[in-house]
């Protein structure tokens, strides 16, 4: 039925154009309110550094083209009244206000700081470099939340649904090569409005404690690039600990085309191979340096299909599970690696879902690496591609959550199927990053159907899409035995692979890997200049699992809990754990850092010693 809806919209649009838009001169010349950063409830040290040309970096590091043009910056924005607005695009008209792209409309950095952004129009113009005139032109979006209808020069060029995923529109047939081009994007983002049940993670129209301000609109980078008519649409690329490289080069044409791939080290080609597009092939690289948190070695890659060439990279490593001294363990390059990371939610007070800058985004990861963490659990959010590139470079393993559905009692089959479709999108989009260790399908039963056990079929589906990773089917509870992990959540004390547990957790299952998917969560209040200055959020601070009187007590409590976890690693089957959390978020004050990143709660040396103690305990346990 989607094709029919699209046809209907195109018909109405063409009829509107045929009738003419009437006198639009006043609309075309009307004043658009200029952009200015709005005052959010809290800022960061990067807020004033963003400027009007944000995120200048090439946004897609694993399939990078040399001929590209960044469209980030100042666009125009206008609220729309309803879904029907898409039938009457404001072609050739100035919109009411300037907006910063990329950004969440609800954020201060957007310049809008909307409180309700369900229906929205975005507009910009662009020109095509002369050198691209004989090429196809591709329009790329890093992510738009939630549904995006794309118009170029008065014609619908594309549609995408899913607020966390990149998409590309081939706009070659819609553009003017010699003049300005108008780009209009209509965005519908219901979040948890009405009867909508869609993947939203922790976004809520009415935030409350563990649920936060939503993000609507174009919140990741937008760019155009040139490519030949037959271009690389997707690159599946991985290397294992034995030097085998697995490749599938997907192309815009169904016809088979010769493909060449080269692996480089220090700008020297160390291996190359030939293959065919749209078909998997393999080749071998002798004695590669293996990727690990201790030594995150990466190799540059070039891939050529006809006239199209993209740059990429890979790391050689093998992720698996195996029995070590009678206990199921996660293995990296054949060795048990104890996993210790934080619940990393990726929220920013000035940008919400959008980090203010690349430097800011990487700051969090560098703080974790410096303390000795070797992993992050990316919690029910998908980050910009450069986040995963940073994890690859720093040597931080990633356990990636699927953004959860809204919490309702009964999930409809159509809602479940859309969740599954977007789960596929996530795995296919992220599976090339060496740092990703595993996938989480459901978090704490959110959006999980319990009348039957869909996690078994979904686990197999994920394994078919990506047989190189582990799957944590149900993180927290409603665990029926699916996947590679038995994942316990318990606050504040850990219960990792132990014979003691509490509702709603389940008894440890020795046939799977034991991981403490969440624990800690101890809180410590701050003065107002470091808090999300929203009274509703402040009123929920006392809902934090545990509150400590001062930083000395907070650090002492952290030491107690990590010491307890060390004992469980030594005595039982614990293979990994996730501390809650990297930073405070709105009404939650249990981060290693404050929400504005200006306060580090951690006694650095104490935490380094305690974290190192976990790895030492794991080494003692396996002998």
CSV table of C-alpha atoms in Angstrom, one decimal, residues 15-258:
chain,number,residue,atom,x,y,z
A,15,UNK,CA,-2.3,18.8,-9.7
A,16,UNK,CA,-1.4,21.6,-7.3
A,17,UNK,CA,1.5,22.6,-9.5
A,18,UNK,CA,-0.6,22.4,-12.7
A,19,UNK,CA,-3.2,24.7,-11.1
A,20,UNK,CA,-0.5,27.1,-10.0
A,21,UNK,CA,0.3,28.3,-6.5
A,22,UNK,CA,-1.4,31.6,-6.9
A,23,UNK,CA,0.4,34.8,-5.8
A,24,UNK,CA,3.4,33.5,-3.8
A,25,UNK,CA,5.5,36.6,-4.1
A,26,UNK,CA,4.7,37.7,-0.5
A,27,UNK,CA,5.4,34.2,0.8
A,28,UNK,CA,8.7,34.0,-1.1
A,29,UNK,CA,9.8,37.4,0.2
A,30,UNK,CA,8.5,37.2,3.7
A,31,UNK,CA,11.0,37.6,6.5
A,32,UNK,CA,12.4,34.4,8.1
A,33,UNK,CA,13.3,34.8,11.7
A,34,UNK,CA,17.1,34.6,12.0
A,35,UNK,CA,18.9,31.8,13.7
A,36,UNK,CA,20.0,32.2,17.3
A,37,UNK,CA,20.9,29.6,19.9
A,38,UNK,CA,18.1,29.3,22.4
A,39,UNK,CA,18.9,29.1,26.1
A,40,UNK,CA,18.5,25.4,27.1
A,41,UNK,CA,18.0,24.3,30.7
A,42,UNK,CA,21.7,23.5,30.8
A,43,UNK,CA,24.7,24.1,28.5
A,44,UNK,CA,28.0,22.5,27.9
A,45,UNK,CA,31.5,23.9,27.2
A,46,UNK,CA,30.9,23.1,23.5
A,47,UNK,CA,27.5,24.9,23.2
A,48,UNK,CA,29.1,28.2,22.0
A,49,UNK,CA,31.6,26.4,19.8
A,50,UNK,CA,29.0,24.9,17.4
A,51,UNK,CA,28.5,28.0,15.2
A,52,UNK,CA,26.6,27.8,12.0
A,53,UNK,CA,28.6,25.2,10.1
A,54,UNK,CA,28.4,22.2,12.4
A,55,UNK,CA,29.8,18.7,11.8
A,56,UNK,CA,32.0,19.5,8.8
A,57,UNK,CA,33.5,16.0,8.8
A,58,UNK,CA,32.6,13.5,6.2
A,59,UNK,CA,29.8,11.6,8.0
A,60,UNK,CA,30.1,8.1,6.7
A,61,UNK,CA,33.7,6.8,7.3
A,62,UNK,CA,33.2,3.3,6.1
A,63,UNK,CA,32.0,4.2,2.6
A,64,UNK,CA,33.6,7.6,1.9
A,65,UNK,CA,33.7,9.3,-1.5
A,66,UNK,CA,36.1,12.1,-2.4
A,67,UNK,CA,33.5,14.2,-4.3
A,68,UNK,CA,31.0,15.5,-1.7
A,69,UNK,CA,29.4,18.6,-0.4
A,70,UNK,CA,28.2,19.2,3.2
A,71,UNK,CA,24.7,20.6,3.4
A,72,UNK,CA,24.8,21.1,7.2
A,73,UNK,CA,24.2,24.7,8.5
A,74,UNK,CA,21.4,27.2,8.5
A,75,UNK,CA,18.2,25.9,6.9
A,76,UNK,CA,14.6,27.2,7.2
A,77,UNK,CA,11.9,25.6,9.4
A,78,UNK,CA,8.2,25.8,9.7
A,79,UNK,CA,5.7,23.9,11.8
A,80,UNK,CA,3.0,22.1,9.9
A,81,UNK,CA,-0.6,21.5,11.0
A,82,UNK,CA,-1.1,17.8,10.2
A,83,UNK,CA,-0.2,14.8,8.1
A,84,UNK,CA,-2.1,16.3,5.3
A,85,UNK,CA,0.4,19.1,5.0
A,86,UNK,CA,2.6,16.8,2.9
A,87,UNK,CA,0.1,17.2,0.1
A,88,UNK,CA,0.7,21.0,-0.1
A,89,UNK,CA,4.5,21.5,0.0
A,90,UNK,CA,5.5,25.2,0.4
A,91,UNK,CA,7.5,25.3,-2.8
A,92,UNK,CA,9.4,28.5,-3.5
A,93,UNK,CA,8.4,30.0,-0.1
A,94,UNK,CA,10.5,31.3,2.7
A,95,UNK,CA,9.6,29.4,5.9
A,96,UNK,CA,9.1,31.1,9.2
A,97,UNK,CA,12.4,30.6,11.1
A,98,UNK,CA,16.0,29.6,10.5
A,99,UNK,CA,17.1,26.3,12.0
A,100,UNK,CA,20.5,24.6,12.5
A,101,UNK,CA,21.0,21.3,10.7
A,102,UNK,CA,21.7,18.8,12.1
A,103,UNK,CA,19.9,19.3,15.4
A,104,UNK,CA,16.8,18.2,17.3
A,105,UNK,CA,14.0,20.7,17.1
A,106,UNK,CA,13.5,20.5,20.8
A,107,UNK,CA,17.1,21.4,21.6
A,108,UNK,CA,18.5,24.8,22.3
A,109,UNK,CA,21.1,24.4,19.5
A,110,UNK,CA,18.4,24.1,16.9
A,111,UNK,CA,17.4,27.7,17.4
A,112,UNK,CA,13.7,26.5,17.7
A,113,UNK,CA,13.6,24.7,21.1
A,114,UNK,CA,10.1,23.4,20.2
A,115,UNK,CA,7.8,21.8,22.8
A,116,UNK,CA,5.8,20.1,20.1
A,117,UNK,CA,7.3,19.2,16.8
A,118,UNK,CA,5.0,16.5,15.4
A,119,UNK,CA,4.8,17.9,11.8
A,120,UNK,CA,7.6,20.0,10.3
A,121,UNK,CA,8.9,21.5,7.1
A,122,UNK,CA,12.6,22.0,6.4
A,123,UNK,CA,14.0,23.9,3.4
A,124,UNK,CA,17.4,24.8,2.0
A,125,UNK,CA,18.9,25.4,-1.5
A,126,UNK,CA,22.1,24.0,-3.0
A,127,UNK,CA,24.1,24.1,-6.2
A,128,UNK,CA,25.9,21.3,-8.0
A,129,UNK,CA,29.6,21.6,-8.7
A,130,UNK,CA,30.4,21.8,-12.4
A,131,UNK,CA,32.5,18.6,-12.2
A,132,UNK,CA,29.4,16.6,-11.3
A,133,UNK,CA,27.3,17.3,-14.4
A,134,UNK,CA,28.0,14.0,-16.0
A,135,UNK,CA,27.5,12.1,-12.7
A,136,UNK,CA,24.7,10.9,-10.6
A,137,UNK,CA,24.0,13.0,-7.5
A,138,UNK,CA,23.2,11.3,-4.2
A,139,UNK,CA,21.5,13.0,-1.3
A,140,UNK,CA,22.4,11.5,2.0
A,141,UNK,CA,20.8,11.8,5.5
A,142,UNK,CA,22.5,10.5,8.6
A,143,UNK,CA,19.2,10.2,10.5
A,144,UNK,CA,15.8,12.0,10.5
A,145,UNK,CA,13.3,11.3,13.3
A,146,UNK,CA,10.8,9.8,12.3
A,147,UNK,CA,9.3,9.9,8.8
A,148,UNK,CA,10.9,12.0,6.1
A,149,UNK,CA,9.3,12.9,2.7
A,150,UNK,CA,12.0,14.5,0.4
A,151,UNK,CA,11.1,17.0,-2.4
A,152,UNK,CA,13.7,18.3,-4.8
A,153,UNK,CA,12.6,21.2,-7.1
A,154,UNK,CA,8.9,20.6,-6.7
A,155,UNK,CA,8.9,16.8,-7.1
A,156,UNK,CA,8.8,14.1,-4.5
A,157,UNK,CA,12.2,12.3,-4.6
A,158,UNK,CA,12.1,9.9,-1.7
A,159,UNK,CA,10.5,8.7,1.5
A,160,UNK,CA,12.1,7.1,4.6
A,161,UNK,CA,10.7,5.8,7.9
A,162,UNK,CA,12.9,5.1,11.0
A,163,UNK,CA,14.4,7.8,13.2
A,164,UNK,CA,17.8,6.2,13.8
A,165,UNK,CA,18.9,5.2,10.3
A,166,UNK,CA,20.8,6.6,7.4
A,167,UNK,CA,19.2,6.8,3.9
A,168,UNK,CA,20.2,7.9,0.4
A,169,UNK,CA,18.1,9.4,-2.3
A,170,UNK,CA,19.4,9.4,-5.9
A,171,UNK,CA,18.2,12.9,-7.0
A,172,UNK,CA,19.9,12.9,-10.4
A,173,UNK,CA,16.6,13.2,-12.3
A,174,UNK,CA,15.3,16.1,-10.2
A,175,UNK,CA,18.2,18.5,-10.1
A,176,UNK,CA,19.2,21.5,-12.1
A,177,UNK,CA,22.9,21.2,-12.9
A,178,UNK,CA,23.4,25.0,-13.6
A,179,UNK,CA,21.1,26.8,-11.1
A,180,UNK,CA,20.0,26.7,-7.5
A,181,UNK,CA,18.1,23.6,-6.3
A,182,UNK,CA,15.4,23.7,-3.7
A,183,UNK,CA,15.3,20.9,-1.1
A,184,UNK,CA,12.2,20.5,1.0
A,185,UNK,CA,11.8,17.8,3.7
A,186,UNK,CA,8.6,17.1,5.5
A,187,UNK,CA,9.0,15.3,8.8
A,188,UNK,CA,6.4,13.5,10.8
A,189,UNK,CA,7.5,12.5,14.3
A,190,UNK,CA,4.7,11.2,16.6
A,191,UNK,CA,7.1,9.9,19.3
A,192,UNK,CA,4.6,8.4,21.8
A,193,UNK,CA,1.6,10.4,20.6
A,194,UNK,CA,-1.8,8.8,20.4
A,195,UNK,CA,-1.8,5.2,19.3
A,196,UNK,CA,1.7,5.3,17.7
A,197,UNK,CA,3.9,2.5,18.9
A,198,UNK,CA,7.3,2.9,17.2
A,199,UNK,CA,11.0,2.6,18.1
A,200,UNK,CA,11.7,5.6,20.2
A,201,UNK,CA,14.1,4.5,23.0
A,202,UNK,CA,13.7,6.8,25.9
A,203,UNK,CA,12.1,9.7,24.1
A,204,UNK,CA,8.8,10.9,25.5
A,205,UNK,CA,6.6,13.9,24.8
A,206,UNK,CA,6.1,14.2,28.5
A,207,UNK,CA,9.5,13.4,30.0
A,208,UNK,CA,9.7,11.8,33.5
A,209,UNK,CA,12.9,10.6,35.3
A,210,UNK,CA,14.2,7.7,33.1
A,211,UNK,CA,12.3,9.0,30.0
A,212,UNK,CA,13.7,12.2,28.4
A,213,UNK,CA,12.9,15.1,26.0
A,214,UNK,CA,12.3,13.8,22.5
A,215,UNK,CA,14.3,14.6,19.4
A,216,UNK,CA,12.4,15.5,16.2
A,217,UNK,CA,13.7,16.4,12.7
A,218,UNK,CA,17.0,16.2,10.9
A,219,UNK,CA,19.4,15.3,13.8
A,220,UNK,CA,22.3,13.9,11.8
A,221,UNK,CA,24.4,15.3,8.9
A,222,UNK,CA,23.0,15.9,5.4
A,223,UNK,CA,25.3,15.8,2.4
A,224,UNK,CA,25.4,15.3,-1.4
A,225,UNK,CA,28.0,13.5,-3.4
A,226,UNK,CA,28.6,12.5,-7.0
A,227,UNK,CA,28.9,8.9,-8.3
A,228,UNK,CA,28.6,7.1,-11.6
A,229,UNK,CA,25.3,5.6,-12.7
A,230,UNK,CA,26.4,2.2,-11.3
A,231,UNK,CA,27.6,3.0,-7.8
A,232,UNK,CA,28.3,1.2,-4.6
A,233,UNK,CA,25.1,1.3,-2.4
A,234,UNK,CA,26.3,-0.8,0.5
A,235,UNK,CA,29.6,-2.4,1.5
A,236,UNK,CA,29.7,-5.5,3.8
A,237,UNK,CA,33.3,-5.9,5.0
A,238,UNK,CA,34.9,-7.8,7.9
A,239,UNK,CA,38.2,-9.4,8.7
A,240,UNK,CA,38.8,-12.2,11.2
A,241,UNK,CA,41.7,-13.2,13.4
A,242,UNK,CA,43.1,-15.5,10.8
A,243,UNK,CA,43.3,-12.8,8.1
A,244,UNK,CA,40.3,-13.8,6.1
A,245,UNK,CA,38.4,-10.9,4.6
A,246,UNK,CA,34.7,-11.3,3.8
A,247,UNK,CA,33.3,-8.8,1.3
A,248,UNK,CA,30.0,-8.1,-0.5
A,249,UNK,CA,29.9,-5.0,-2.6
A,250,UNK,CA,26.3,-4.1,-3.3
A,251,UNK,CA,25.6,-1.9,-6.4
A,252,UNK,CA,22.9,0.2,-7.9
A,253,UNK,CA,22.7,-2.2,-10.9
A,254,UNK,CA,21.4,-5.7,-10.7
A,255,UNK,CA,24.0,-6.7,-13.3
A,256,UNK,CA,27.3,-8.2,-12.1
A,257,UNK,CA,30.2,-5.9,-12.3
A,258,UNK,CA,33.9,-6.5,-11.6
